[in-house]
mmCIF file of C-alpha atoms in Angstrom:
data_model
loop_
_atom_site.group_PDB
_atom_site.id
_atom_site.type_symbol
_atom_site.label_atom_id
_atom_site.label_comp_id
_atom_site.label_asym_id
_atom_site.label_seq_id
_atom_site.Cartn_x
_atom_site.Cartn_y
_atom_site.Cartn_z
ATOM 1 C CA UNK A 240 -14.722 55.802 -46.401
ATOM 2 C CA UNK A 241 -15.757 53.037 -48.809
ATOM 3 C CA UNK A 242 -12.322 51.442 -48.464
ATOM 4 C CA UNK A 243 -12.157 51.256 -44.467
ATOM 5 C CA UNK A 244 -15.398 49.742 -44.791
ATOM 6 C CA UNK A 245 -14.107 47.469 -47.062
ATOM 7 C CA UNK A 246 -11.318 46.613 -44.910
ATOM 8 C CA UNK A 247 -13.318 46.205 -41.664
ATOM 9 C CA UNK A 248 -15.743 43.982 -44.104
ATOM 10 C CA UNK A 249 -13.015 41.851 -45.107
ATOM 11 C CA UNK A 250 -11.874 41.612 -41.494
ATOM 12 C CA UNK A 251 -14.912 40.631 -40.034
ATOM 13 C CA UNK A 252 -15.439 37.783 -42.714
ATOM 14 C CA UNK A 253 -12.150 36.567 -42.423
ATOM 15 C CA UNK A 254 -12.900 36.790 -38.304
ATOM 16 C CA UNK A 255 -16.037 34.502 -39.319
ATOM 17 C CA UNK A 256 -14.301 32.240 -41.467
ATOM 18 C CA UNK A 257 -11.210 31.443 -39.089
ATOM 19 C CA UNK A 258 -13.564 30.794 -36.087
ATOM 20 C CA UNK A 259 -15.639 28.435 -38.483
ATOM 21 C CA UNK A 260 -12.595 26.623 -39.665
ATOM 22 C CA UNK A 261 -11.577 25.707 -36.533
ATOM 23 C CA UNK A 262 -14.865 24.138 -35.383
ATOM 24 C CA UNK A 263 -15.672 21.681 -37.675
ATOM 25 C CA UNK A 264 -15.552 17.867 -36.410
ATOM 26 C CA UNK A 265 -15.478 14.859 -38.018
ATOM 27 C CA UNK A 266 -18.205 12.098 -37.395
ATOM 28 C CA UNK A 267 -16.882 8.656 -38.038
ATOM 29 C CA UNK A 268 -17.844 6.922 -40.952
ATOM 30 C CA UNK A 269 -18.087 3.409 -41.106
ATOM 31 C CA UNK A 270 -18.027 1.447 -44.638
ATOM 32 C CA UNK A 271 -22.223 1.418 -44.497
ATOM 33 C CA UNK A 272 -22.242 5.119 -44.285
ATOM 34 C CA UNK A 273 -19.826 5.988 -47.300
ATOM 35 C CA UNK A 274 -22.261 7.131 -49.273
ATOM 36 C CA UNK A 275 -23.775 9.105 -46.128
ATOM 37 C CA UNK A 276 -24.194 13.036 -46.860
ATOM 38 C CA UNK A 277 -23.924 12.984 -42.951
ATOM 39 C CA UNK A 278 -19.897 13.607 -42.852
ATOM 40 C CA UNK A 279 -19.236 16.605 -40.299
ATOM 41 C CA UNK A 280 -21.506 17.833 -37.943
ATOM 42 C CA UNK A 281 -22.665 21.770 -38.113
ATOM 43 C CA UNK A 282 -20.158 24.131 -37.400
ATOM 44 C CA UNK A 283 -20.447 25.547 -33.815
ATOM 45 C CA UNK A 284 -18.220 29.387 -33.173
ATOM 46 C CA UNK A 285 -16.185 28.789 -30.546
ATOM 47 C CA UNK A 286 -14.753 32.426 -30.533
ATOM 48 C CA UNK A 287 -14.580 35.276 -32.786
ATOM 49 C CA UNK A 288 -10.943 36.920 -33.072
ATOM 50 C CA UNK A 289 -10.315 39.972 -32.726
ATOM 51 C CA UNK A 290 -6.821 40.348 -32.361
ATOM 52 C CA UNK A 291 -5.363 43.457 -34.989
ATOM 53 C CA UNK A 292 -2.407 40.953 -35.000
ATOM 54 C CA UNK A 293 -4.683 38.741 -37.166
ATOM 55 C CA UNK A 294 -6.084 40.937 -39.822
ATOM 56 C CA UNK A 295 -5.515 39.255 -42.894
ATOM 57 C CA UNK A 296 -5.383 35.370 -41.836
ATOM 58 C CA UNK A 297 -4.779 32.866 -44.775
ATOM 59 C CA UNK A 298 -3.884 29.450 -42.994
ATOM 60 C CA UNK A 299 -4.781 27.795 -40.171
ATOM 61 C CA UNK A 300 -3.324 24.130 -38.496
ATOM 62 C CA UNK A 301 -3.595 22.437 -35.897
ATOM 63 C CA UNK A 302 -1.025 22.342 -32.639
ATOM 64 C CA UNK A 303 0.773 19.559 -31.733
ATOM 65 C CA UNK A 304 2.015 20.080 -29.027
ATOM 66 C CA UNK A 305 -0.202 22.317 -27.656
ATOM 67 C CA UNK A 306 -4.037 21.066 -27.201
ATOM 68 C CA UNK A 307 -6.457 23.379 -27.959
ATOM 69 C CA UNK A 308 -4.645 25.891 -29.968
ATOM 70 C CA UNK A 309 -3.902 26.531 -33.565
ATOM 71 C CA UNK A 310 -1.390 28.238 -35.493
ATOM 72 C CA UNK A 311 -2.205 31.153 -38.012
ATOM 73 C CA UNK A 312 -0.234 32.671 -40.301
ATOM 74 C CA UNK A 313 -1.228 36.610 -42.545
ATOM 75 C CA UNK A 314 -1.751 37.018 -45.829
ATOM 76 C CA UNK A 315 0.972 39.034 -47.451
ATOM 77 C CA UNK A 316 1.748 42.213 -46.571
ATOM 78 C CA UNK A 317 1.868 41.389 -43.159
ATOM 79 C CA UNK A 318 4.840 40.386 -41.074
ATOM 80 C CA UNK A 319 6.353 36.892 -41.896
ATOM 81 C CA UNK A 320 5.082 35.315 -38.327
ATOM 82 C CA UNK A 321 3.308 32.286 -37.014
ATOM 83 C CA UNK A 322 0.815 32.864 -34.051
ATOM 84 C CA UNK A 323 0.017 30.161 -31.768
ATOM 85 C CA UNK A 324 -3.726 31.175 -30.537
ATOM 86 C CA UNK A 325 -6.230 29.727 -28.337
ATOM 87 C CA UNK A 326 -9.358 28.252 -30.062
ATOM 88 C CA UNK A 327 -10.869 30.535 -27.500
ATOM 89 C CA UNK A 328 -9.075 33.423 -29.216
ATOM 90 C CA UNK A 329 -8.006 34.485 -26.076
ATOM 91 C CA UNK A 330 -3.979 33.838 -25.579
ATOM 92 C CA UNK A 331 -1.680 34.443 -28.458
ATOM 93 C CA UNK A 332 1.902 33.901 -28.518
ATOM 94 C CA UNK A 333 3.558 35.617 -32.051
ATOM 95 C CA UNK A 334 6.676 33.318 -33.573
ATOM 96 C CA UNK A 335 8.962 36.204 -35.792
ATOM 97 C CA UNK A 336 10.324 34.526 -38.500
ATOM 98 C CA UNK A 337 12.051 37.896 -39.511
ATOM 99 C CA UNK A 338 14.281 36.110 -42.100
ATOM 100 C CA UNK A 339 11.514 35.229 -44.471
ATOM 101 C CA UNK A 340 9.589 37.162 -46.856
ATOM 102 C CA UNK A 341 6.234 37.235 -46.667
ATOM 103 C CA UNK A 342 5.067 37.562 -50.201
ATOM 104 C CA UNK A 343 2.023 35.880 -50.692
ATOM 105 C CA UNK A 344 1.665 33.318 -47.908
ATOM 106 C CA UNK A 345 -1.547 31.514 -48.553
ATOM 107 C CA UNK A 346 -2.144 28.325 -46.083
ATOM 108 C CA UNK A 347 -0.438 26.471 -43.242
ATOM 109 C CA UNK A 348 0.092 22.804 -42.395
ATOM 110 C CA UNK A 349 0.802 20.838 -39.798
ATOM 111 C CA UNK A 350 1.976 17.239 -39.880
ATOM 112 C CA UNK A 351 4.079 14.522 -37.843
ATOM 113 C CA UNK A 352 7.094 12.868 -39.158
ATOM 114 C CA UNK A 353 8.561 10.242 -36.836
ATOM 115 C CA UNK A 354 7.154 11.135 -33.671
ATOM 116 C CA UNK A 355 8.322 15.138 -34.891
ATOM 117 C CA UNK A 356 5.524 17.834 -35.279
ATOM 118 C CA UNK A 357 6.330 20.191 -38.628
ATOM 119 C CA UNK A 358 4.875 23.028 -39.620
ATOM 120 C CA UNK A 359 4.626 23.962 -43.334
ATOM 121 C CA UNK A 360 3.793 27.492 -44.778
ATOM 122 C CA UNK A 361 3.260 27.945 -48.157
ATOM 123 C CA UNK A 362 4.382 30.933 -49.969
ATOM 124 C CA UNK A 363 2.718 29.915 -52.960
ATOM 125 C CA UNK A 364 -0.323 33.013 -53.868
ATOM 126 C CA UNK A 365 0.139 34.670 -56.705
ATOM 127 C CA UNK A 366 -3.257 36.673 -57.638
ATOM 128 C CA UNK A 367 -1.708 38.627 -60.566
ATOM 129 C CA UNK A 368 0.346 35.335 -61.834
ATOM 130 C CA UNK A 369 3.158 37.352 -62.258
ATOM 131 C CA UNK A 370 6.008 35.288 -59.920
ATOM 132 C CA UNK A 371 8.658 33.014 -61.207
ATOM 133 C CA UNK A 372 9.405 31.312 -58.103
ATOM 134 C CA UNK A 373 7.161 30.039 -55.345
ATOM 135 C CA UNK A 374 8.164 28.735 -51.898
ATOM 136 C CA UNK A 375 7.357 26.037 -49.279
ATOM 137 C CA UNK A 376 8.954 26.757 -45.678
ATOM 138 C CA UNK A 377 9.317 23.359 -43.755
ATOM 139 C CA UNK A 378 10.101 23.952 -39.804
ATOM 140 C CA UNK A 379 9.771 22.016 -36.470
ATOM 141 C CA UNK A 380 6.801 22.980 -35.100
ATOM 142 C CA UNK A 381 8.300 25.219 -32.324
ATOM 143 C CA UNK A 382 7.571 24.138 -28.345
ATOM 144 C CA UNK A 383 5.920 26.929 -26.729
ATOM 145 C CA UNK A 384 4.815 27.328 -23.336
ATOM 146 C CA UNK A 385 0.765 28.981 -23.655
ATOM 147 C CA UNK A 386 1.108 30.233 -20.012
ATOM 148 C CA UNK A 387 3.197 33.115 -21.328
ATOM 149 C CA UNK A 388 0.494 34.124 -23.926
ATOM 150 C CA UNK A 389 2.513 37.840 -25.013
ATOM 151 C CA UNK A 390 5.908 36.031 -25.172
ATOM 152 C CA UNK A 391 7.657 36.649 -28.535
ATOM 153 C CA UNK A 392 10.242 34.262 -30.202
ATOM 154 C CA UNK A 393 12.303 34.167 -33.230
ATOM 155 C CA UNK A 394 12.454 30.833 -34.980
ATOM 156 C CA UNK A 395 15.774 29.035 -35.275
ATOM 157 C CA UNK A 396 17.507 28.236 -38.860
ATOM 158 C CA UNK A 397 15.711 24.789 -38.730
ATOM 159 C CA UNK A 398 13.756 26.268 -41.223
ATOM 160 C CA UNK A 399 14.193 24.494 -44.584
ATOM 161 C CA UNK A 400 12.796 26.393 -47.951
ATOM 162 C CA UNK A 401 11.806 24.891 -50.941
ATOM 163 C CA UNK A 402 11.805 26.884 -53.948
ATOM 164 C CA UNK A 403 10.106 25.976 -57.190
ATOM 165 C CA UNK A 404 8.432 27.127 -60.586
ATOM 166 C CA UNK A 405 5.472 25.440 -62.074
ATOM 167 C CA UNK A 406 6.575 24.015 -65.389
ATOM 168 C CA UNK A 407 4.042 25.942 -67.710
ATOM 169 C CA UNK A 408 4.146 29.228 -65.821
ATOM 170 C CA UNK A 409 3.057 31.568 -63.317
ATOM 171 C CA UNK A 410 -0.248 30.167 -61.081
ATOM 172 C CA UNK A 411 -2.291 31.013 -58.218
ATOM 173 C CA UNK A 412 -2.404 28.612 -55.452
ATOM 174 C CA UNK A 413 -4.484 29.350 -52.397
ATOM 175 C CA UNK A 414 -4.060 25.780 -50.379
ATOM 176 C CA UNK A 415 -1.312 22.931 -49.760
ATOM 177 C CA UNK A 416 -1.881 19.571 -47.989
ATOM 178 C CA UNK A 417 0.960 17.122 -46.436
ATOM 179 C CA UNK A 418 0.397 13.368 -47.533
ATOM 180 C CA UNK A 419 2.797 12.170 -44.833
ATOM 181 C CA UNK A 420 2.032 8.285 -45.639
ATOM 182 C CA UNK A 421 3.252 9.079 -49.721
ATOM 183 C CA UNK A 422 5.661 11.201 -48.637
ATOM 184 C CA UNK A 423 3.942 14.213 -51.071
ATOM 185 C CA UNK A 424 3.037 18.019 -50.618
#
C-alpha cells in the first residue's frame, strides 16, 4: 500500500512539476535591471497531465515546429519515446524510437542549427554511479502534424549517438544544455 502511494505521490509531483516547467516566462531585462531580482514572472499552471503515458517525465523542450507544444521524454524504465504534447495537456502524439535503450534518460533539448530544429536526449543518469558509458542522442526534430493527436511514428536512422565516459569515473547527471553559438553540449 505504502509503495502505490508512493508511486501515485511521485506521479502527482512530477504532474506538478512538468506543468510548472512549462509556464515560466521570461521578462526582459534591460542593462539597468541586471541586478533586478525581478527575472521571471510567477509561474501560472496551464494544465495538469494526466496522461499514464507520462508517468515518470524527466525532460521537457520546447517545439519548433509546432507552437504551443512541447516534447517529453520518461525516465528509465519506460519506453525509449518522445511525446509531442499540448501545453494544454490535451493532444499527444508518441514518437517510438524502438532502437534505443532507455537506460537512464534524464533531460531533453531542443535547439536550431541552420534554420534545422534538433532534438537532443540525454542518456546520461546514473543514480547508483555504476555505468561506464553514457549517451547523447542527436535527431531532427521530427515534423508532426498535431491534428492527428493518437498518431504513432517511428523515428528514422537520422538519429546520431554520442557515446562517452567521464574521465575520472562513473557520475550522475540529471540536466544537459545546447550552447548552439560555441558549438558545446
Amino acid at each position: 500500500m505504502f509503495k502505490t502511494a508512493f508511486f501515485s505521490l511521485c506521479f502527482s509531483l512530477a504532474s506538478i512539476f512538468f506543468a510548472c516547467l512549462v509556464s515560466f516566462k521570461t521578462v526582459p531585462v534591460f542593462a539597468a535591471d541586471a541586478y533586478s531580482e525581478r527575472i521571471l514572472e510567477p509561474a501560472v499552471v496551464l494544465s495538469v497531465q494526466n496522461d499514464p503515458a507520462l508517468s515518470e517525465v524527466s525532460g521537457v523542450a520546447t517545439s519548433h515546429f509546432n507552437r504551443g507544444y512541447i516534447w517529453a521524454i520518461n525516465d528509465s524504465g519506460n519506453e525509449p519515446s518522445l511525446h509531442l504534447v499540448s501545453e494544454s495537456g490535451a493532444n499527444r502524439i508518441e514518437v517510438n524510437l524502438d532502437h534505443l535503450a532507455n537506460y537512464d534518460w534524464e533531460d531533453l533539448d531542443s535547439f536550431v542549427v541552420e534554420g534545422q530544429p534538433y532534438l537532443l536526449i540525454a542518456d546520461v543518469g546514473d543514480n547508483l554511479q555504476r555505468r561506464k558509458v553514457y549517451y547523447l542522442h542527436l535527431m531532427p526534430e521530427p515534423r508532426l502534424s498535431p491534428s492527428q493527436p493518437t498518431q504513432h511514428h517511428t523515428a528514422s536512422n537520422q538519429i546520431k549517438t554520442i557515446g562517452f565516459q567521464y574521465e575520472d569515473g562513473a557520475r550522475d547527471c540529471e540536466a544537459v544544455a545546447v550552447d548552439v553559438a560555441n558549438k558545446k553540449i
